[in-house]
PDB file of C-alpha atoms in Angstrom:
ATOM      1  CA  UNK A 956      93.576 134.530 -25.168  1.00  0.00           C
ATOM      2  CA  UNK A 957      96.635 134.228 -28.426  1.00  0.00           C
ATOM      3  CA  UNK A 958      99.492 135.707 -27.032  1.00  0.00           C
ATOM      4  CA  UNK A 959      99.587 137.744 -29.933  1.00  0.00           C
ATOM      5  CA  UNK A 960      96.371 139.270 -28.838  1.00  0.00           C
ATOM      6  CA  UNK A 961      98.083 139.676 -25.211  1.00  0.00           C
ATOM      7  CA  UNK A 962     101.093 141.627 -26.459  1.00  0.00           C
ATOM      8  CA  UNK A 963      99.142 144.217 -28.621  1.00  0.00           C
ATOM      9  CA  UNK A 964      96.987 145.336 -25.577  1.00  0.00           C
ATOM     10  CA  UNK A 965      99.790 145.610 -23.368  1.00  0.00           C
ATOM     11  CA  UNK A 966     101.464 147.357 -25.787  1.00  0.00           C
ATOM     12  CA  UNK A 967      98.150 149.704 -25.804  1.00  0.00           C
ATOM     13  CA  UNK A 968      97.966 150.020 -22.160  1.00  0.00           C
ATOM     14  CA  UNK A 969     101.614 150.733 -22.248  1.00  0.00           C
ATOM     15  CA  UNK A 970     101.327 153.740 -24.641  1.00  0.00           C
ATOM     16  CA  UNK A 971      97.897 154.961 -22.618  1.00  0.00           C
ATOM     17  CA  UNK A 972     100.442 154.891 -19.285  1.00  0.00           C
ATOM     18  CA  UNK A 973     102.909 156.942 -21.576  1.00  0.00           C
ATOM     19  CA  UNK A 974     100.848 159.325 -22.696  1.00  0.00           C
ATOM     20  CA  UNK A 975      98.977 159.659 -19.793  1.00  0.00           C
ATOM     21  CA  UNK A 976      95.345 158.876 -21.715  1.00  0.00           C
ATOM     22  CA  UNK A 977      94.344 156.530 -18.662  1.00  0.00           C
ATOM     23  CA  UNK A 978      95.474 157.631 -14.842  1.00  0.00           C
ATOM     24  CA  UNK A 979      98.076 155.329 -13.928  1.00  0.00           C
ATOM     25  CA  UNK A 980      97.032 152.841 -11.468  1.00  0.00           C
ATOM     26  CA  UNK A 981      93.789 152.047 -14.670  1.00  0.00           C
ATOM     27  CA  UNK A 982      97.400 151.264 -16.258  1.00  0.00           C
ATOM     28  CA  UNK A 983      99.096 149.372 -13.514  1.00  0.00           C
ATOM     29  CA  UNK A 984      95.682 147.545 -12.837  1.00  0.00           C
ATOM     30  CA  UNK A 985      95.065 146.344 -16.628  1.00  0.00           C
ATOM     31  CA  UNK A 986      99.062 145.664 -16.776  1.00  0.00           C
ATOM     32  CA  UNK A 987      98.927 143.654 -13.735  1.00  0.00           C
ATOM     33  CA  UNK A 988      95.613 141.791 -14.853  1.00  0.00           C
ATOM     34  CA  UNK A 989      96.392 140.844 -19.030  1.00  0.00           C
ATOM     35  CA  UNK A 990     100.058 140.205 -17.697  1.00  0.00           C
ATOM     36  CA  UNK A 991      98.786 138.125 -14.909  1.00  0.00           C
ATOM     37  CA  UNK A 992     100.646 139.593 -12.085  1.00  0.00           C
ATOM     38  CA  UNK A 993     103.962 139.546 -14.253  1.00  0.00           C
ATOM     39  CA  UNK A 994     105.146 142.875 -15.366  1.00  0.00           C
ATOM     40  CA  UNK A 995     108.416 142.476 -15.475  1.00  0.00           C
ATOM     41  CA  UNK A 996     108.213 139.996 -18.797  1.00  0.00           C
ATOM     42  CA  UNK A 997     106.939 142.973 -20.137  1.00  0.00           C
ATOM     43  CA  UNK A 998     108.777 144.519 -22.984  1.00  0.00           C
ATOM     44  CA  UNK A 999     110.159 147.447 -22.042  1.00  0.00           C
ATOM     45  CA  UNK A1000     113.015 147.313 -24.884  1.00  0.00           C
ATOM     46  CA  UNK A1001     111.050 148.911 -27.782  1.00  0.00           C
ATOM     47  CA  UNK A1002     110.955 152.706 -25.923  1.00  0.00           C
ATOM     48  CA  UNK A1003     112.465 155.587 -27.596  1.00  0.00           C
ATOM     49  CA  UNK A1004     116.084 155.596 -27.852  1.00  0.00           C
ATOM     50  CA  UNK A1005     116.557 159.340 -27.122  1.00  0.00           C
ATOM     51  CA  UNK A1006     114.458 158.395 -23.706  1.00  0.00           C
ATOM     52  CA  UNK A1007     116.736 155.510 -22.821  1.00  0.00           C
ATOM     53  CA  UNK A1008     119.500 157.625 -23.300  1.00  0.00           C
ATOM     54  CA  UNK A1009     118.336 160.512 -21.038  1.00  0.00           C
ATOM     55  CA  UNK A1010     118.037 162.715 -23.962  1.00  0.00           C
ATOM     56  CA  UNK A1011     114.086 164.074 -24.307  1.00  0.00           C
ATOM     57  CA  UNK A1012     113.525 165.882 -27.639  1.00  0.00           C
ATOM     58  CA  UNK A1013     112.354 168.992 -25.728  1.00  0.00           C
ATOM     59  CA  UNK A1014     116.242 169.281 -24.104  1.00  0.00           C
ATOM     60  CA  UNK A1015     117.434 168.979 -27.973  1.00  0.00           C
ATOM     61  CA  UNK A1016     115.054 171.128 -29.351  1.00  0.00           C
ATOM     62  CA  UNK A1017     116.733 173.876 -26.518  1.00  0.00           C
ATOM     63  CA  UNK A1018     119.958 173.543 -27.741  1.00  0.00           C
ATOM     64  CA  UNK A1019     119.378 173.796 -30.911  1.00  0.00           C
ATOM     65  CA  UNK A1020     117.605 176.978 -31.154  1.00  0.00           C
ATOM     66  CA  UNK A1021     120.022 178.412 -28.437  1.00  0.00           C
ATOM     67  CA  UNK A1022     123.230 177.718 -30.769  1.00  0.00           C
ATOM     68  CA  UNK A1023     121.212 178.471 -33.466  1.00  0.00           C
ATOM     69  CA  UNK A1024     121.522 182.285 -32.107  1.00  0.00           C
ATOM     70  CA  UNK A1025     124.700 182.824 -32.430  1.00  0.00           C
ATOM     71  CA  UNK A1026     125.180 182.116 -35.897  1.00  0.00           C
ATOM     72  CA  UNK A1027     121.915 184.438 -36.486  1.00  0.00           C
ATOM     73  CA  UNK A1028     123.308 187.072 -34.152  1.00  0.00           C
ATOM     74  CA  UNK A1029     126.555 187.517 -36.083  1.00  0.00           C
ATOM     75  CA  UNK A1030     125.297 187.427 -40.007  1.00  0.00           C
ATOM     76  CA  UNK A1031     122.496 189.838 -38.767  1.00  0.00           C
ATOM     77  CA  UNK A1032     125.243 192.373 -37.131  1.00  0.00           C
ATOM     78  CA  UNK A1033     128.005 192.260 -39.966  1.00  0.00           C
ATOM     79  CA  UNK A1034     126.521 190.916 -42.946  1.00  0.00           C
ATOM     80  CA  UNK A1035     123.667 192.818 -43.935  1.00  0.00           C
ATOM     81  CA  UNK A1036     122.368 196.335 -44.590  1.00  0.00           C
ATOM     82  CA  UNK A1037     119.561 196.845 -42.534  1.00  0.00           C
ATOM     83  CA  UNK A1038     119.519 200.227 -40.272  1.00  0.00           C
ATOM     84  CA  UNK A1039     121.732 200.471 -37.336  1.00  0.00           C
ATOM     85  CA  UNK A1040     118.393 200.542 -34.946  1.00  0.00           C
ATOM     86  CA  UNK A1041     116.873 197.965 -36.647  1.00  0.00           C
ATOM     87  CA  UNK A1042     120.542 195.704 -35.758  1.00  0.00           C
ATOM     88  CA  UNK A1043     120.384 196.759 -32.370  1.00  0.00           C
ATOM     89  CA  UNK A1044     116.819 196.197 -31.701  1.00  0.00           C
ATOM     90  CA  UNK A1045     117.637 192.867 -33.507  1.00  0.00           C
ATOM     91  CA  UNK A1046     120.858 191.905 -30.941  1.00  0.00           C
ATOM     92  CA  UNK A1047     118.891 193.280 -28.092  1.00  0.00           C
ATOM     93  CA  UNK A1048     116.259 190.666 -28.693  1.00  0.00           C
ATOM     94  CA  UNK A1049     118.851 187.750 -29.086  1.00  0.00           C
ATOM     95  CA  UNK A1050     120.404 189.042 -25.707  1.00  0.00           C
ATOM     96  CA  UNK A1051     116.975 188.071 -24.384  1.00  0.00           C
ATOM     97  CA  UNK A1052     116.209 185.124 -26.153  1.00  0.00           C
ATOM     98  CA  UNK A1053     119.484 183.871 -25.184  1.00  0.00           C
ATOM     99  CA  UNK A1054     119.237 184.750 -21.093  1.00  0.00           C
ATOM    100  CA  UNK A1055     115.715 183.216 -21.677  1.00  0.00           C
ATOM    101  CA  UNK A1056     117.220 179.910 -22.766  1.00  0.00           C
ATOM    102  CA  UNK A1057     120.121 180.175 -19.952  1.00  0.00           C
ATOM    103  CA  UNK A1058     117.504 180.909 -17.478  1.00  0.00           C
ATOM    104  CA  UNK A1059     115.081 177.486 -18.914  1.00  0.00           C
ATOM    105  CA  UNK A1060     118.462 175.514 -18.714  1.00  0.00           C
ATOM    106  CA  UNK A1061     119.775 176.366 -15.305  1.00  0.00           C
ATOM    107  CA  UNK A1062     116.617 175.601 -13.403  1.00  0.00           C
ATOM    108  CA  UNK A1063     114.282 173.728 -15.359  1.00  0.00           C
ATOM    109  CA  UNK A1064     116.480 171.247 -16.825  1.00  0.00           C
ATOM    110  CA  UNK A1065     118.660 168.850 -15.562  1.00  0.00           C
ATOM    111  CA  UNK A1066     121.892 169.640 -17.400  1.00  0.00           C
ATOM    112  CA  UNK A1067     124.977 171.807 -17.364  1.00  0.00           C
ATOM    113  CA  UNK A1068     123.780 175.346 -17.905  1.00  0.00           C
ATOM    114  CA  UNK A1069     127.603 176.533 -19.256  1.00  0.00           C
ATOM    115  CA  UNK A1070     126.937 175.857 -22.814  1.00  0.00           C
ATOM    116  CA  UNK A1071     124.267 178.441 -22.817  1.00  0.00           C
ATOM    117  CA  UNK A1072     125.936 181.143 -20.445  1.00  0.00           C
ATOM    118  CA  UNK A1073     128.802 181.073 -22.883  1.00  0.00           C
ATOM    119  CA  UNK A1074     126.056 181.434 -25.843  1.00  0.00           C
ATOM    120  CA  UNK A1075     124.908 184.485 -24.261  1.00  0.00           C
ATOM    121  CA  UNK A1076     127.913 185.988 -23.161  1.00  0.00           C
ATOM    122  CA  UNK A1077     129.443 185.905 -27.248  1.00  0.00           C
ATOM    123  CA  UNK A1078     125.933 187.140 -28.133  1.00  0.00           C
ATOM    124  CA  UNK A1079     126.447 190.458 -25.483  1.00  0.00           C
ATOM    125  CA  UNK A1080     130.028 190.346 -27.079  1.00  0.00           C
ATOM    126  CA  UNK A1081     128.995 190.409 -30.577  1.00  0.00           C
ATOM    127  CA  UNK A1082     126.443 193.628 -29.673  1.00  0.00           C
ATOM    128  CA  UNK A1083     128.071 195.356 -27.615  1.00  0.00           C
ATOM    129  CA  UNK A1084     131.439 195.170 -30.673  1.00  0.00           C
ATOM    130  CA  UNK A1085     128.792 196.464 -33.156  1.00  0.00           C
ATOM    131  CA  UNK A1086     127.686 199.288 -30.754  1.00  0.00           C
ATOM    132  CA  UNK A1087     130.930 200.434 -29.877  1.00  0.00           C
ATOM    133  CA  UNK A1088     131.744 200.383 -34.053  1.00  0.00           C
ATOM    134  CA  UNK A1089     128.993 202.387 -34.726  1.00  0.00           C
ATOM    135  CA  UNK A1090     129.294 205.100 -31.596  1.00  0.00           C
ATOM    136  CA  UNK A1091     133.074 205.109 -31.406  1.00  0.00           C
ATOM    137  CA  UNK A1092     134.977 205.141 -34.818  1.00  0.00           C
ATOM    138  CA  UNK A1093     138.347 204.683 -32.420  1.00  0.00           C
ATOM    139  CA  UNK A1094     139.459 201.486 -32.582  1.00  0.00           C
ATOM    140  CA  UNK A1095     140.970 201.824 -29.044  1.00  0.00           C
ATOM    141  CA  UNK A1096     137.413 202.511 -27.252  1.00  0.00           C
ATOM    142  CA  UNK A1097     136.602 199.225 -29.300  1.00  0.00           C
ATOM    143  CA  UNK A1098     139.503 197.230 -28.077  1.00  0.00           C
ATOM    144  CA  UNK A1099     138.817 198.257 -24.321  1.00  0.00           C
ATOM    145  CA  UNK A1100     135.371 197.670 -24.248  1.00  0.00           C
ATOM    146  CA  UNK A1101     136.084 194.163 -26.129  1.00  0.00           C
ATOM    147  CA  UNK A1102     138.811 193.518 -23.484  1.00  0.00           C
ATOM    148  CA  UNK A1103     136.944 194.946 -20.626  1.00  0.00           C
ATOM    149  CA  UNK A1104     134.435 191.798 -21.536  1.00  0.00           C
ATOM    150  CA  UNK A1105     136.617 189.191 -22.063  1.00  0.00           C
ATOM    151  CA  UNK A1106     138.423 189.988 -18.342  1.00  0.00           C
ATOM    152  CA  UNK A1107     135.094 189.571 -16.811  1.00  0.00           C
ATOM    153  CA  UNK A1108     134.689 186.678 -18.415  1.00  0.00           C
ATOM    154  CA  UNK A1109     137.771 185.414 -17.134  1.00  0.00           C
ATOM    155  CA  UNK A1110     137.283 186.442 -13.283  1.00  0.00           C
ATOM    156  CA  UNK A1111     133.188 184.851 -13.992  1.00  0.00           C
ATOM    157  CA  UNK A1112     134.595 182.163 -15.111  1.00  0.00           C
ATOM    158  CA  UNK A1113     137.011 181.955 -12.031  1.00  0.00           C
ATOM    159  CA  UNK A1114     134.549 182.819  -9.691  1.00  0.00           C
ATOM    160  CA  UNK A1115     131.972 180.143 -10.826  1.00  0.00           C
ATOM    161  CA  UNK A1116     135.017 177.607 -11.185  1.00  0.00           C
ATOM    162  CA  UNK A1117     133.335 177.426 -15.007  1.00  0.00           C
ATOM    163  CA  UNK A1118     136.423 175.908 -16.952  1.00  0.00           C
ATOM    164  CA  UNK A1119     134.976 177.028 -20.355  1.00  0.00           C
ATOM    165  CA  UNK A1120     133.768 180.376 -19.862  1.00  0.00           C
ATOM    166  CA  UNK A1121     137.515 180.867 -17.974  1.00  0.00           C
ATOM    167  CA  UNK A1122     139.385 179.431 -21.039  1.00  0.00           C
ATOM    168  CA  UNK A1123     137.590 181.247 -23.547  1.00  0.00           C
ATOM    169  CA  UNK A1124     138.130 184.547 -21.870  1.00  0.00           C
ATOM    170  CA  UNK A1125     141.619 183.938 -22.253  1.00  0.00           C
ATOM    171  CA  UNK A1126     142.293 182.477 -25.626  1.00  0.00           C
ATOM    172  CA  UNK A1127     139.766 186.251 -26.894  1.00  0.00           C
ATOM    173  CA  UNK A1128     141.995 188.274 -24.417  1.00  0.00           C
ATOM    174  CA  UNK A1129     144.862 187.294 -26.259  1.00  0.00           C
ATOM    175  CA  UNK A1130     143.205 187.031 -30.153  1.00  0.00           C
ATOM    176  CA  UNK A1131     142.379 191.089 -28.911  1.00  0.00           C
ATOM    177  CA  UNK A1132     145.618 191.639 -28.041  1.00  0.00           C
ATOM    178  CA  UNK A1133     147.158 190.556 -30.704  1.00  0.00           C
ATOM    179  CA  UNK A1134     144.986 192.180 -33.240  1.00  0.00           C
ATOM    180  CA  UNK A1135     144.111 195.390 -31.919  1.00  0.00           C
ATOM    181  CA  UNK A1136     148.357 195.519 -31.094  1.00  0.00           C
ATOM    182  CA  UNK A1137     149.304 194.535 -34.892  1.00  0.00           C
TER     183      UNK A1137
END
């Protein structure tokens, strides 16, 4: 048989192992037999980048929409004129959406769930700031509550030894601080 020949059928049995079209020994068998016992001459270079890399389109299409939130969150909030129920009902859903993706993250997949804990915890800050607006015109109920967050953040942050999440609570205790004192 051309080798030409050889190569696209491998190539075919390769994609039917991949997509799991044939069970996988069928795969491993026809490999083995059109390779003639020699699979590792097979070409293995022409996979998918993101998959050599570790990255699986699923894990980017998680982030994505999960920072995608926050910018959503805030412009819905602050920048337009819908009714104050409709906002709230609106930021409680991202609140879930969000803890939905944290939840996915932390123990389906196989990365760093800080990113989206952070995420979440801005979201919660960014509702519970418009509540507080909207039930409290006193801009010093606003600055405790605001603070209130941002030092559990910190001692979360502490507890789960979560650099970020620490960090962050610090740099927004002081922006508070600073504009709530000017």
């Amino acid at each position: 048989m051309p080798e030409e020949r050889k190569t696209i059928i491998i190539k075919e049995i390769q994609h039917w192992k991949k997509n799991h079209l044939l069970p996988e020994k069928y795969c491993d068998f026809l490999l083995a037999l059109y390779t003639e016992g020699n699979t590792e001459n097979v070409n293995h270079n022409q996979s998918n980048p993101m998959e050599s890399t570790g990255v699986k389109p699923l894990h980017v299409l998680i982030i994505s929409l999960n920072i995608f939130l926050l910018p959503v969150t805030f412009i819905v909030l602050y920048f337009t004129q819908l009714s104050s129920y409709l906002q709230v009902g609106f930021g409680s859903l991202m609140i879930v959406l969000s803890y939905s993706f944290y939840i996915i993250v932390k123990t389906k997949l196989d990365f760093s769930a800080n990113y989206p804990l952070f995420i979440l915890l801005v979201i919660i800050l960014f509702v519970t700031s418009y509540l507080s607006q909207q039930l409290f015109q006193n801009q010093l109920i606003i600055a405790l509550i605001a603070l209130t967050q941002l030092i559990i953040w910190i001692g979360f942050g502490l507890k789960q030894k979560n650099k970020l999440l620490s960090i962050a609570g610090i740099v927004g205790f002081i922006f508070c601080l600073v504009y709530f004192v000017s």
